[in-house]
Structures are given as C-alpha cells and as structure tokens.
XYZ file of C-alpha atoms in Angstrom:
576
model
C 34.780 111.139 -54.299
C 36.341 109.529 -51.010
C 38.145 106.561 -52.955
C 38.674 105.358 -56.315
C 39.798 101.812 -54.862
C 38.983 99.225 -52.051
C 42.340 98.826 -49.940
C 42.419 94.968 -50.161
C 41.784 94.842 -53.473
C 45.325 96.278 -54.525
C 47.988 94.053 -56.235
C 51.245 94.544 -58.056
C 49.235 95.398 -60.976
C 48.379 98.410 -59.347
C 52.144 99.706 -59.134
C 52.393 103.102 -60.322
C 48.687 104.163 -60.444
C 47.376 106.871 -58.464
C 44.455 106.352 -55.663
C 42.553 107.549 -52.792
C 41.553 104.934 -50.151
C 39.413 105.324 -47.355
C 39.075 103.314 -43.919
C 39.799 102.639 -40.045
C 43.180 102.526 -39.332
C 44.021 99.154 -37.857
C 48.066 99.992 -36.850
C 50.144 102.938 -36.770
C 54.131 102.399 -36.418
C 56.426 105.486 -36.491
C 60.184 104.653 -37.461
C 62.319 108.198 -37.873
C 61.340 110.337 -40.585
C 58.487 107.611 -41.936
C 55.267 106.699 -40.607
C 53.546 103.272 -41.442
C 49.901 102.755 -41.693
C 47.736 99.505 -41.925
C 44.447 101.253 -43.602
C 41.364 99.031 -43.292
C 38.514 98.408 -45.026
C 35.680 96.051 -45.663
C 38.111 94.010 -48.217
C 41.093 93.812 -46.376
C 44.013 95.677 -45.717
C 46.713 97.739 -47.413
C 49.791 99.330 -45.988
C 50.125 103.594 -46.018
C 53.528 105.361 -46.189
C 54.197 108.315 -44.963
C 57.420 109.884 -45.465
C 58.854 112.999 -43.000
C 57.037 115.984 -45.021
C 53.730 114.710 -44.956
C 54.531 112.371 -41.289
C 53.302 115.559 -38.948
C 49.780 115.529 -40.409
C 49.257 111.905 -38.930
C 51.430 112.283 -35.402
C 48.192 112.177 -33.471
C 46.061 109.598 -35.558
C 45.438 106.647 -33.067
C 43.556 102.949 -34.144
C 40.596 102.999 -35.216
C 40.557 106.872 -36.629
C 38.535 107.128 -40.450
C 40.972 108.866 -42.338
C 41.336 109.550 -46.301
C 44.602 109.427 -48.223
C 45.640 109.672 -51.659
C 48.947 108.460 -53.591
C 51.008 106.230 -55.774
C 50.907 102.484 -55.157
C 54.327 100.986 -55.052
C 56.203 97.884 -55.101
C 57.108 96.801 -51.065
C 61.090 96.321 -50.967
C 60.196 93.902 -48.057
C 56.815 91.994 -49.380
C 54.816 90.425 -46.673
C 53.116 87.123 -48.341
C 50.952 86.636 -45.097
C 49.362 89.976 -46.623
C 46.573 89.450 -50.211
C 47.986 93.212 -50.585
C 51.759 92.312 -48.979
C 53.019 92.924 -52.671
C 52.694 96.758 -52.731
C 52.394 99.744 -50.353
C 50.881 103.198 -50.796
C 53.496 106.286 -50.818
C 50.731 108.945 -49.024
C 51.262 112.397 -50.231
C 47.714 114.022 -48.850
C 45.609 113.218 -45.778
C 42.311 114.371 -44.746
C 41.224 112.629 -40.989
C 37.526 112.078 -41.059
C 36.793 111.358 -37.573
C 38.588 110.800 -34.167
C 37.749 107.502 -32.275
C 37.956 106.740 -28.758
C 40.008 103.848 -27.493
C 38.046 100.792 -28.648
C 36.892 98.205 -25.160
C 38.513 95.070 -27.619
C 41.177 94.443 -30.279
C 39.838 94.914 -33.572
C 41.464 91.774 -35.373
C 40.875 88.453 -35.968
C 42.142 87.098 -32.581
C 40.598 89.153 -29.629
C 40.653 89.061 -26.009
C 37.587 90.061 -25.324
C 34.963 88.151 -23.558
C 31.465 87.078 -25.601
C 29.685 89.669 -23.696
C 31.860 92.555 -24.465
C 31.599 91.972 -27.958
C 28.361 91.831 -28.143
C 27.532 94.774 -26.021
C 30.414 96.696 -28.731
C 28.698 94.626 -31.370
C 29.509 97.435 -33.841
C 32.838 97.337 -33.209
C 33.033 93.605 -32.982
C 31.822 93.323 -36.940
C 34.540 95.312 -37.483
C 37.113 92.369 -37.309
C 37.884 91.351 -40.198
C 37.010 87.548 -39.385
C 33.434 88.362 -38.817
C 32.918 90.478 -41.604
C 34.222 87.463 -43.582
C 31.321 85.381 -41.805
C 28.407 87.318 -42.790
C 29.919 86.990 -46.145
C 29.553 83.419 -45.894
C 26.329 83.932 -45.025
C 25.478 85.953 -48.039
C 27.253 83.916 -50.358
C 25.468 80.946 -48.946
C 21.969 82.988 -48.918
C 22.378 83.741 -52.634
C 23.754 80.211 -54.199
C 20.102 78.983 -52.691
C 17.902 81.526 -53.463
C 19.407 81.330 -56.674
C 18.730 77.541 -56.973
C 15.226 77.935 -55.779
C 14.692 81.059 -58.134
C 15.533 78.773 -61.365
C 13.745 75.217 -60.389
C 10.187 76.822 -60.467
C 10.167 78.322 -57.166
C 7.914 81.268 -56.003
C 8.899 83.264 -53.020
C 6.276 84.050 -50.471
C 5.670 85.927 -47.717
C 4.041 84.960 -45.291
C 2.447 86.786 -41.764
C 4.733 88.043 -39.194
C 1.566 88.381 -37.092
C -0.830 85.160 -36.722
C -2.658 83.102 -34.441
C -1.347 81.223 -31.512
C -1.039 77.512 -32.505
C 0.540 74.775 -30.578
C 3.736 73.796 -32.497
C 6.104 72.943 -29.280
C 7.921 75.520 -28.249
C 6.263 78.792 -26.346
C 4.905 81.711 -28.525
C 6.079 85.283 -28.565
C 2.917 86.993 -27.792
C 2.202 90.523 -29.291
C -1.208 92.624 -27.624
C -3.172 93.903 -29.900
C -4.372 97.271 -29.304
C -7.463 97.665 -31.082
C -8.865 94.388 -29.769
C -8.197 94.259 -25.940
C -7.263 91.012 -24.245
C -6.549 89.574 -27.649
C -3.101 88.718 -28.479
C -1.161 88.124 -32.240
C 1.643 85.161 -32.142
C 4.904 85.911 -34.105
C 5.214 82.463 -35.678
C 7.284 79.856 -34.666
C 7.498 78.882 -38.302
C 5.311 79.792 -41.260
C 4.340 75.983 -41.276
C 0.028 76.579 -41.685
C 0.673 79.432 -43.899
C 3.168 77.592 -46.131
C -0.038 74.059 -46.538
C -2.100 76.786 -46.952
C -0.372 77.818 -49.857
C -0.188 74.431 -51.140
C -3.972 74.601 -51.194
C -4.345 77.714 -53.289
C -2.267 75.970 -55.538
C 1.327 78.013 -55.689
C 2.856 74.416 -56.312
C 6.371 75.248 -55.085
C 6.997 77.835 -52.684
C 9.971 79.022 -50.942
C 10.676 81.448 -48.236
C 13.848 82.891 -46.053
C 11.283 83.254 -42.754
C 12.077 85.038 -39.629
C 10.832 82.939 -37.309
C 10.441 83.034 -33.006
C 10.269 80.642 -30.353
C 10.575 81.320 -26.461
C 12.770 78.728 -25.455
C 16.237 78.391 -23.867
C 19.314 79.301 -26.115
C 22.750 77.350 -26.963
C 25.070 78.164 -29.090
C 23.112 76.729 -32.110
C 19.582 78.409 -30.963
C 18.431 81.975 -30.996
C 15.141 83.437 -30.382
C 14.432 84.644 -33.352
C 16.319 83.284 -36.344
C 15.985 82.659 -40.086
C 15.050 79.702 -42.121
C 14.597 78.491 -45.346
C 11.188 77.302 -45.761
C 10.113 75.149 -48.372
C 7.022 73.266 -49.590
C 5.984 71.584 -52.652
C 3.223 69.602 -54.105
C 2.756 66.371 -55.968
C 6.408 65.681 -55.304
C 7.025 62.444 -53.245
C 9.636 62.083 -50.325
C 12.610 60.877 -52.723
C 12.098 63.704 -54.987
C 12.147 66.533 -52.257
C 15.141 64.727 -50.836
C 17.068 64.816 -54.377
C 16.690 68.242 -54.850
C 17.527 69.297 -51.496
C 20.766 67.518 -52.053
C 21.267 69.003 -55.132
C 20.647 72.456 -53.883
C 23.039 72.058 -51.006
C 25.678 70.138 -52.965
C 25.654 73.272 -55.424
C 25.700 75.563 -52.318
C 29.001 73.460 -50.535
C 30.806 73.916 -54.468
C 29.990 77.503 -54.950
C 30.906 78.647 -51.174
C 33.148 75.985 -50.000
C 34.795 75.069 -53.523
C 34.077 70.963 -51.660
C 32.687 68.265 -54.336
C 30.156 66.548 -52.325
C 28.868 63.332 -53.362
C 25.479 62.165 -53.823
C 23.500 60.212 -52.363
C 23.788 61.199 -48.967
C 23.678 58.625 -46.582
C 20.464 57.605 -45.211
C 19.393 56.028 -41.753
C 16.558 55.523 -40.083
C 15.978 57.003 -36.948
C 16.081 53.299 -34.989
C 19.702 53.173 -36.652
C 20.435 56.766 -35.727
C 20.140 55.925 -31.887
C 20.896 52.319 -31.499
C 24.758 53.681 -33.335
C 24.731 56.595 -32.879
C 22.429 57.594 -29.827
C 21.634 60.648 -31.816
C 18.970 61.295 -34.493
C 21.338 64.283 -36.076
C 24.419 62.142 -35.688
C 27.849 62.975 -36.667
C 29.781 60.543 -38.536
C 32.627 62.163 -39.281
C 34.551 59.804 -36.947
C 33.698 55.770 -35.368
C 32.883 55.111 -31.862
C 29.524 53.442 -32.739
C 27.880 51.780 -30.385
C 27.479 47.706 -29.996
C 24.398 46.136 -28.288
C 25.513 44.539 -25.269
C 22.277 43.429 -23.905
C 22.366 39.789 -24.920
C 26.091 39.387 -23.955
C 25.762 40.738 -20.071
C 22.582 40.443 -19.279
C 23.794 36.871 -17.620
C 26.710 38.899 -15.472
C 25.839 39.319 -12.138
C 25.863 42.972 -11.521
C 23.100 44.282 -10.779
C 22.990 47.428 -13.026
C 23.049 45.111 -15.911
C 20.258 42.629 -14.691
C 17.974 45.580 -13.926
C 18.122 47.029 -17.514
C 16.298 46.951 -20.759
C 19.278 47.922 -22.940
C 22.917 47.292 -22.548
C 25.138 49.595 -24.527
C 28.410 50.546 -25.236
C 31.296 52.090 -27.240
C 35.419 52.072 -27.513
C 37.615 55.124 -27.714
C 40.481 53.999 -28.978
C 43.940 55.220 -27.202
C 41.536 57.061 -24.564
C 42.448 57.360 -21.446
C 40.521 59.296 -18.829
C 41.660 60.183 -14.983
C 39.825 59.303 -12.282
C 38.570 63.087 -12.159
C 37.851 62.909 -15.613
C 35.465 59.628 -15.688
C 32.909 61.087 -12.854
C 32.942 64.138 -14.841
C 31.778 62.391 -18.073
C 29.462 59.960 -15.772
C 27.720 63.461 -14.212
C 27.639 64.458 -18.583
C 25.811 60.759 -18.655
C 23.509 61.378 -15.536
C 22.431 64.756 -16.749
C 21.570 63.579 -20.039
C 19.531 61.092 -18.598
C 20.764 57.682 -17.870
C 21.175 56.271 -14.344
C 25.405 55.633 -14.763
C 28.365 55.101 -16.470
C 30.186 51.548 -16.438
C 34.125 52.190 -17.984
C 36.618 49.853 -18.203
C 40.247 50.455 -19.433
C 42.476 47.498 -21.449
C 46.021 47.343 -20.407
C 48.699 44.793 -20.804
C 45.791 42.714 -22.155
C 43.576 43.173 -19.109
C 40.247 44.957 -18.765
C 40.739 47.199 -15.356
C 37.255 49.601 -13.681
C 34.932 49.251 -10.755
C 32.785 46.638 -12.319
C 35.475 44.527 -13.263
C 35.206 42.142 -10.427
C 31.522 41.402 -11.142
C 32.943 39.614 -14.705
C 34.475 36.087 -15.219
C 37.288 35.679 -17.351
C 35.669 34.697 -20.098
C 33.178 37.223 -20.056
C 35.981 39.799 -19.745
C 37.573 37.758 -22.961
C 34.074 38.322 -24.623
C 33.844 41.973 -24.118
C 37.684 42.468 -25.236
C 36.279 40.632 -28.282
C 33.225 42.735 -29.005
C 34.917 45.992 -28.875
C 37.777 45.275 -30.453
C 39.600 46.663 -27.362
C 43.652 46.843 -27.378
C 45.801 48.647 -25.211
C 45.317 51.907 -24.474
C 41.409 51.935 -24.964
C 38.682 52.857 -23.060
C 35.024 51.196 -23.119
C 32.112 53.022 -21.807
C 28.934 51.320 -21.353
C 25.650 52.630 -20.281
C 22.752 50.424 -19.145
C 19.443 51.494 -18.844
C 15.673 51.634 -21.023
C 16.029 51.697 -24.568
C 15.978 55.492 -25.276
C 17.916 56.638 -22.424
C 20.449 54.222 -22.984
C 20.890 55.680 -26.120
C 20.800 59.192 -25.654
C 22.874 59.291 -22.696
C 25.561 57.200 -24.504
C 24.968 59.623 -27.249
C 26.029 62.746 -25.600
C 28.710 60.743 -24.118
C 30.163 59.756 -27.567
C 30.218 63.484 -28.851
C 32.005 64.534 -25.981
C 34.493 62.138 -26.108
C 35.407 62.933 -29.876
C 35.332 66.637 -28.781
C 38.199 65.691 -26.383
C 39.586 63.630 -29.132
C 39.827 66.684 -31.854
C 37.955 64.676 -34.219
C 35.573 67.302 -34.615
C 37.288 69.232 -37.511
C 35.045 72.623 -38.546
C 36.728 71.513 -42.535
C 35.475 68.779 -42.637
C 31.742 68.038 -43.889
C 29.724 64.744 -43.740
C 25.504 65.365 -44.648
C 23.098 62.469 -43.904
C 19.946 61.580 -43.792
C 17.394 60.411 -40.624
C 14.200 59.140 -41.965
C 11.460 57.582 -40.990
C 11.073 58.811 -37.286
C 8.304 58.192 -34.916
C 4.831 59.773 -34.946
C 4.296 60.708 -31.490
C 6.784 60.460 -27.940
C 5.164 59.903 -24.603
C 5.360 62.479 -22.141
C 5.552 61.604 -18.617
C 5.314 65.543 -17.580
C 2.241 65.887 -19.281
C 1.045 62.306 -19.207
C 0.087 62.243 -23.335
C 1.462 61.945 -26.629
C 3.315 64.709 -28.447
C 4.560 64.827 -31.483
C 7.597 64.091 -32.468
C 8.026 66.690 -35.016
C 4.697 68.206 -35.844
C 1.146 67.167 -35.493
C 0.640 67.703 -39.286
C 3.700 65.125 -40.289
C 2.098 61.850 -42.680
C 1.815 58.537 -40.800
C 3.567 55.708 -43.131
C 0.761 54.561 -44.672
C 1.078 50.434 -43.477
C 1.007 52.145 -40.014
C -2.383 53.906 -40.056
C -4.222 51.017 -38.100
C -1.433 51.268 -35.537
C -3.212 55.316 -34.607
C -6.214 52.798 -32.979
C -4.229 50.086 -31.254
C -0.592 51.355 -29.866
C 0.280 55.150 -31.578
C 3.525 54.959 -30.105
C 4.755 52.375 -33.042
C 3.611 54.850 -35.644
C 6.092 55.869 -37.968
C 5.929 59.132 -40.456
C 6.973 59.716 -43.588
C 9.573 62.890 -42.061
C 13.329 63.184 -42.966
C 16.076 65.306 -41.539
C 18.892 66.330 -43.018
C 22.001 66.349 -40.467
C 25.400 67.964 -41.252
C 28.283 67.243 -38.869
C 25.848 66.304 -36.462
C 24.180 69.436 -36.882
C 20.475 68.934 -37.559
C 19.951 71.705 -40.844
C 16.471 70.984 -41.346
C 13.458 68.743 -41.017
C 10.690 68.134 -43.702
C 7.919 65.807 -43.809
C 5.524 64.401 -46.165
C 1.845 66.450 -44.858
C -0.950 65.273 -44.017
C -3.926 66.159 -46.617
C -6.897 64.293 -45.061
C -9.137 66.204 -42.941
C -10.476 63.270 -41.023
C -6.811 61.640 -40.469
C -5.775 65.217 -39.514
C -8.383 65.270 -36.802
C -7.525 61.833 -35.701
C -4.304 63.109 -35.079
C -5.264 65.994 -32.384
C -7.275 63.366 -30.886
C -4.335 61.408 -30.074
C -2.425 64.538 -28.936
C -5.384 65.199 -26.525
C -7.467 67.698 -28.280
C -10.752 68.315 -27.852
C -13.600 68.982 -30.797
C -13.494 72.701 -29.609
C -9.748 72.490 -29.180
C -9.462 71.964 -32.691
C -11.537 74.038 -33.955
C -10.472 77.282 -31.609
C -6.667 76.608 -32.391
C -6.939 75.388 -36.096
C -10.186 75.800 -37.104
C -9.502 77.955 -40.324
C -6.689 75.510 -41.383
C -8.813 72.309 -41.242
C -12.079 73.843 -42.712
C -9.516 74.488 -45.846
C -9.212 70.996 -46.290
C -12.400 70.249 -47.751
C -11.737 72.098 -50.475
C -9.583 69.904 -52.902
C -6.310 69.226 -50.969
C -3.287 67.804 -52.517
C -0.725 66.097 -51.499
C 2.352 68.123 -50.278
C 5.671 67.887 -48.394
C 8.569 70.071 -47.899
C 11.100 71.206 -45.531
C 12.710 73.747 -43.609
C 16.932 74.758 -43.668
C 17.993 76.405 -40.041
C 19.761 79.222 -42.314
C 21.791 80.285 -39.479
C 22.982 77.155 -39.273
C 23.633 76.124 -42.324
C 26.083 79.499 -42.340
C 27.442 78.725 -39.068
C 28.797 75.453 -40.018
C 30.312 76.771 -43.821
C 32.147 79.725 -41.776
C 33.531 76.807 -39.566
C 32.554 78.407 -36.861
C 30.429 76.900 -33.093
C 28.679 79.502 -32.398
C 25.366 80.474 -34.359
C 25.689 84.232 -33.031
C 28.910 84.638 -34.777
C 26.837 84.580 -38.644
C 24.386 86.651 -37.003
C 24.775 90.512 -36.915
C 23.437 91.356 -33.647
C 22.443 88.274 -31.752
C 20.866 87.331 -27.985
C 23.285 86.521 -25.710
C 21.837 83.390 -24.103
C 20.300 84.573 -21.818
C 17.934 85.889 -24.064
C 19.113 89.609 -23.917
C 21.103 91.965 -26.250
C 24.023 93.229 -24.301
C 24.238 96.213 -27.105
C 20.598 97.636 -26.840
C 19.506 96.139 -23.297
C 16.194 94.528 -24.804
C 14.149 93.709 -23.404
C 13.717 96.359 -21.297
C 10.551 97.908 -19.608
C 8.164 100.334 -21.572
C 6.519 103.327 -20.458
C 3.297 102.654 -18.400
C 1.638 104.661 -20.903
C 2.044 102.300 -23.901
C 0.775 99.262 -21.603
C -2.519 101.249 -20.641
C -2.763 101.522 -24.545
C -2.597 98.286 -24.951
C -4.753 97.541 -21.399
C -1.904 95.628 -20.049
C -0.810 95.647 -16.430
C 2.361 94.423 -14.882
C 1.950 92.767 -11.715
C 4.947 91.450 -9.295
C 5.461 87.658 -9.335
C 4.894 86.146 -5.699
C-alpha cells in the first residue's frame, strides 16, 4: 500500500492518526536538527516533519523527488490559514524515496516564470502545478454536470465517424490517405453536423455527443485544431424550446461548478442589434460603451470622412484618456480590423479637443457633447465607414478599450443570446455568397421569396449563445426540404454534380420522411476555459498546439518515413 490518505485532504480531525502519504516534494527547508517538507499531491499539499534521527535519510532529497513517508498527524503550533491543510503537520518517522528527479526547466507552482512555450514543451511537468490540475478539474466537473443533464432529459449519446467524406463546411479539412484506395482521401470532420441530421432521420429523436472535431485554420487563444464540442440535435422541438433547455442545462452547470445563480431568460438580441451596439455578434455586456448612430447627426459636417460614408458611429469611454502614442495604436487596431480610420475627440473643461475638431461648429460640437453624454475626462471614438465595417471595426475597438479599462473581470458571467442572423455574406475574394453559418441553417420562413430576388436579406432561424463575449455555441433550426436544400447550394454556387459528388448521400436521405430538427453545438473547451477564469483555451486542455499549430512536447507534425508515404502512394514534392 503506498498511502492510506491524500495529503490535501488532511484536517485537524486527523490529529493523532497514523498515515502514509505519497507525492512530489514541492519545498524542502532544513532548520538545525529538523527538516520541513511540503509533500504534494493531486489534492493539495501537506507539510512533513522530520526531526534529527530520521533528518539524514532526506539530506539529499531535492524538489520534485517521489518519496513515501509514514507518521502521526499533528496539530501545527504555528497554523498557516493560507494552507486547506495549514491546521496540522505530519511528524515523519520512516521514509522510502521512490525516484530522483532532475532539476525541473520551470517552477512547479501556481505562479511560474516560464514562458508559454516552455511549458508546453515540459507539458508534463507544467500539469503538475497545482493551478492547472485545478483547471482540468473544472473541466471535468463541467463535462459531467452536462452529460449528466443530457443523460436524464431523454438524451442518447452517439458516436459518430472520425473518418468521413470531405464536405465544404468553411474552414479547410484535415485530410487522411487512405491506403487501400489510392488517391482517395478520408476527412476528419470539422463537426459531426451530416452525421448528427442523419440521425435525426433514422429517428434517434434527441441525440447528444462530446465530438472531437478538426479544422485547419489559424489558432488564437480561443481556437485549437482539434478540439471538443458538445453536439446536440433534436427533433420536433422548435427554436424556443431548444433555447430553454440549453439555458437550463447551462444554468445547472454555472450552480453546480461555479456555486453562481444565474437567471433566466437570457437576454436575447438580434444580430442587427448585436452590431449596430455592440459591433459584435458574440458581444460582451458585462460593461456600457454602446455605440450611438451618428450618421444622421454629421453627415451635414463638412469633413470629408463623414460625407463619404454610409454609417457614422461612435462610442464614449468614460474617464479615458489615451496619449498621442496610444490613439494611433488603437486607430492601426481599427485599420486592421477593417475600417478606413479612427476620429477621437477628448472633453475637457467643457470643450471637445482632436484633429477633426476644427471641421465642427459650435453647435455641432454642443450636439455631439449631448449625444454621448460626454463630461470631463472622456474620450469619444467614432468610426465612419459602410455599415458592417463600421461596426466591426468599432467593435474590436470597444473590447479593447474595456480590456485597458479592467472591466473584463474572469468572475464575472453575463450569457446572451444572438438570433436571427443572416443567411448568406458576400464574398468579395471569391465573388459569391457563403454562408453565414452553415448551408443547412432554415431560412425564416416570411423570407423564402427573398432566396429569388436579393438572398442577401435572408434571415435564418440560427441562435448563438455568447458568454462574456465568448461565442459557446451556435445552433440552428435545419433545413428538412430536399428541394429548398438544393436551392440553397445553388445560391452558394454549386453545381447539379457539385451537389451530388459532395452531398449526394445526405440529400438522397431526404426523401425518405424527414422531420423537422434543430440543435446546437457547445465549444466545450470553451465553455471550461471561461468557468476556470482563465484566457487561454490551451490552459483546460492537457496537451494543446501552440499556435502555430505545433506541439512543442512531441514536435508534431513532423516528417514520416518515406516508406509509409509509398504505402500510402504519396510523394512529397518541394514548394517553388
């Protein structure tokens, strides 16, 4: 037996009872004839004793050495209430070391020094601190409250195939060659969303699934290549319903792993009231700084980034003030993001001062101090451009500001809803439609003549559900009718033989009694990265891509022997 407790699991109830514990030590401390040990383990941490006859077996035991003790638990005379287990202390009286360790490349503790990369080259040693073990908790804990909801409303858990067929769903497969059939090639799915209508069609009713999913595209710190979510489809449920009991599933999630009351309804917004306040369709609204439509007001004002524009927008941050330095920075954040400038203006002694100021008369500087609300101290930043850009731009600008502001508090949660987003976007790259979220999303139904005459004022019965400004997941009322379905593609710019050669199995199965079905999908690492208040997605995941799309710990990708690509009747030719 190597221990008969956990070490973080001892409290003065303990005193007096015998134990063995087992673990890394985490800190060593000689003083005279006694030698202190912090023992660590996956629960926490519990302080060793070691008094002068038994103080020579540990004189060369360094961090991060697995040792075994055994010994009487006693009160400490000097309790450390930082400590769970700062009550007590354990009076060694054997030792058995385990294994040796080398010096370890970063601290082992909460607070490190090391860089990203280093930890994740050491990723095993980087789990080892205590505040990412208590992460992947979080993610456990959050992983069981909804499988557990899912499991008792009716649910079935499916699973679905890791290799398919290469679809067009918007981001770039992960191709896999197929030995056995040469020059064909198996897709790892981007999600399981065919599979999961498909399912709907044979019937399963309510289906559920924690899917490892892949998509080749670039990584942030929310994004991996490969990553986990919780997919979810149902049938002869309308939108409301699948909305209720996703907010009753995560509203049961926040209490059991956050111990947070969350109230329901969640706030809902369309996605035209998501970007004309917000400039975001996963806003945060955990703090103000909406936006006010300026268009009408300075349209008249002769400057001519104003006349030139569609939209005029723009937002106050209240006791703001930005250098000189600092504005072209956040007017480069506004260029990159897409809009053409950034027009700021800061009140003092009752006075608007910036750049553009000259190009307004009084009373249009009266009007603006009006419309904002501005008082001294404040900053207005206005962006003027078309519609969209206007929007986004201003968008990116807003949650930069609050980041600079510290209003974006990890404790501090705020779900809502964006519904009712639009069917297709026009690409100028490509020079056709896409879809906004996915070419299988329902058209509103009061829209459907709109697919002949202007697409691009379709709306869709699809709703996201935003945390923090976090987007968790998207869902969408399906289409079920195989001519609308094909009326779609057509708008996208496929062919007859496109459709048939990229989805031809999943529209021949709907002539075969297709109901109507809807559902959505939770980014799971998400959802855990945001309950362990935490920014980065790779922290809730155990061995992550850096992002560049590598593992500094294994090296992968890496190249293969030649003789597994003549296997598979691959050859790898240098890119001119």
């Amino acid at each position: 037996m190597y221990r008969t407790k956990y070490n973080g699991t001892l409290r003065e109830a303990n005193v007096g009872e015998r134990v063995q514990l087992v673990g890394w030590v985490s800190k060593k401390r000689n003083f005279g004839q006694l030698c202190f040990i912090d023992l660590r383990d996956t629960t926490g941490i519990c302080q060793l004793v070691f008094d002068e006859q038994i103080a020579p077996e540990v004189k060369d035991v360094r961090n991060e050495y697995v040792i075994q003790v055994e010994g009487v638990v006693e009160k400490r005379k000097d309790p450390n209430p930082a400590m769970p287990t700062g009550a007590i202390e354990v009076l060694v009286d054997k030792v058995n070391i385990i294994n040796t360790a080398k010096t370890t490349p970063l601290i082992i503790a909460d607070e490190t020094d090391a860089l990203e990369d280093t930890r994740m080259e050491y990723r095993y040693l980087d789990l080892r601190r205590p505040i990412m073990q208590q992460r992947l908790k979080t993610r456990h804990a959050v992983s069981r409250s909804l499988r557990d909801y899912l499991d008792n409303h009716g649910f079935l858990e499916v699973e679905t195939p890791m290799l398919g067929k290469s679809t067009p769903e918007g981001a770039r497969d992960y191709l896999v060659p197929s030995r056995v059939h040469p020059g064909s090639f198996y897709a790892l799915p981007q999600s399981p969303q065919l599979y999961k209508q498909l399912l709907m069609i044979a019937g399963l009713d309510k289906y559920y699934q924690f899917a490892r999913c892949f998509r080749d595209e670039d990584l942030r710190a929310d994004r991996q290549t490969d990553f986990t979510q919780v997919d979810i489809e149902t049938s002869f449920l309308s939108e409301q319903e699948i909305m209720d009991f996703t907010e009753e599933m995560l509203c049961k999630t926040m209490r059991e792993v956050k111990g947070i009351e969350v109230e329901r309804p969640f706030l809902k917004l369309t996605w035209d009231e998501a970007m004309n306040k917000y400039g975001s369709d996963k806003p945060d609204n955990r703090f103000g700084m909406v936006f006010e439509d300026l268009t009408e007001q300075c349209k008249g004002i002769e400057f001519p980034v104003f006349q030139s524009a569609e939209t005029i927008k723009g937002f106050l941050a209240d006791d703001f003030h930005a250098s000189n330095k600092e504005v072209k920075k956040l007017t480069d954040l506004v260029k990159k993001n897409g809009g053409k400038g950034l027009v700021v203006f800061k009140m003092q002694d009752g006075v608007l001062s910036g750049p553009a100021r000259k190009f307004f008369s009084d009373d249009d500087e009266k009007a603006l101090i009006a419309t904002m609300g501005a008082k001294d101290g404040d900053t207005i930043f206005i962006v003027a451009d078309t519609w969209r850009k206007a929007c986004t731009a201003l968008g990116a600008l807003r949650s930069e500001i609050a980041r600079q502001k510290g209003l974006k508090k990890n404790d501090e949660f705020s779900f809502l809803w964006v519904v009712d987003f639009p069917m297709f976007e026009w690409s100028e790259e490509e020079g056709r439609y896409v879809s906004e979220h996915h070419p299988f999303t329902m058209p509103k139904t009061e829209d459907l003549p709109l697919l002949d005459t202007d697409p691009s004022k379709v709306k869709t019965n699809a709703y996201d559900i935003i945390l923090n400004g976090y987007e968790l997941g998207g869902g969408s009322m399906r289409i079920y009718d195989n001519d609308l379905q094909k009326k779609i593609f057509k708008i996208l710019g496929l062919s007859d033989e496109d459709i048939q050669n990229k989805f031809g199995f999943f529209v021949d199965a709907f002539q075969y009694g297709t109901p109507p079905h809807g559902g959505l999908a939770l980014g799971f690492d998400r959802v855990a990265m945001i309950l362990a208040e935490t920014d980065s997605i790779r922290d809730v995941i155990a061995f992550p891509k850096n992002a560049a799309a590598k593992c500094p710990m294994s090296k992968a990708p890496t190249p293969v022997d030649p003789k597994q690509l003549d296997e598979l009747h691959i050859a790898v030719t240098e890119k001119e």
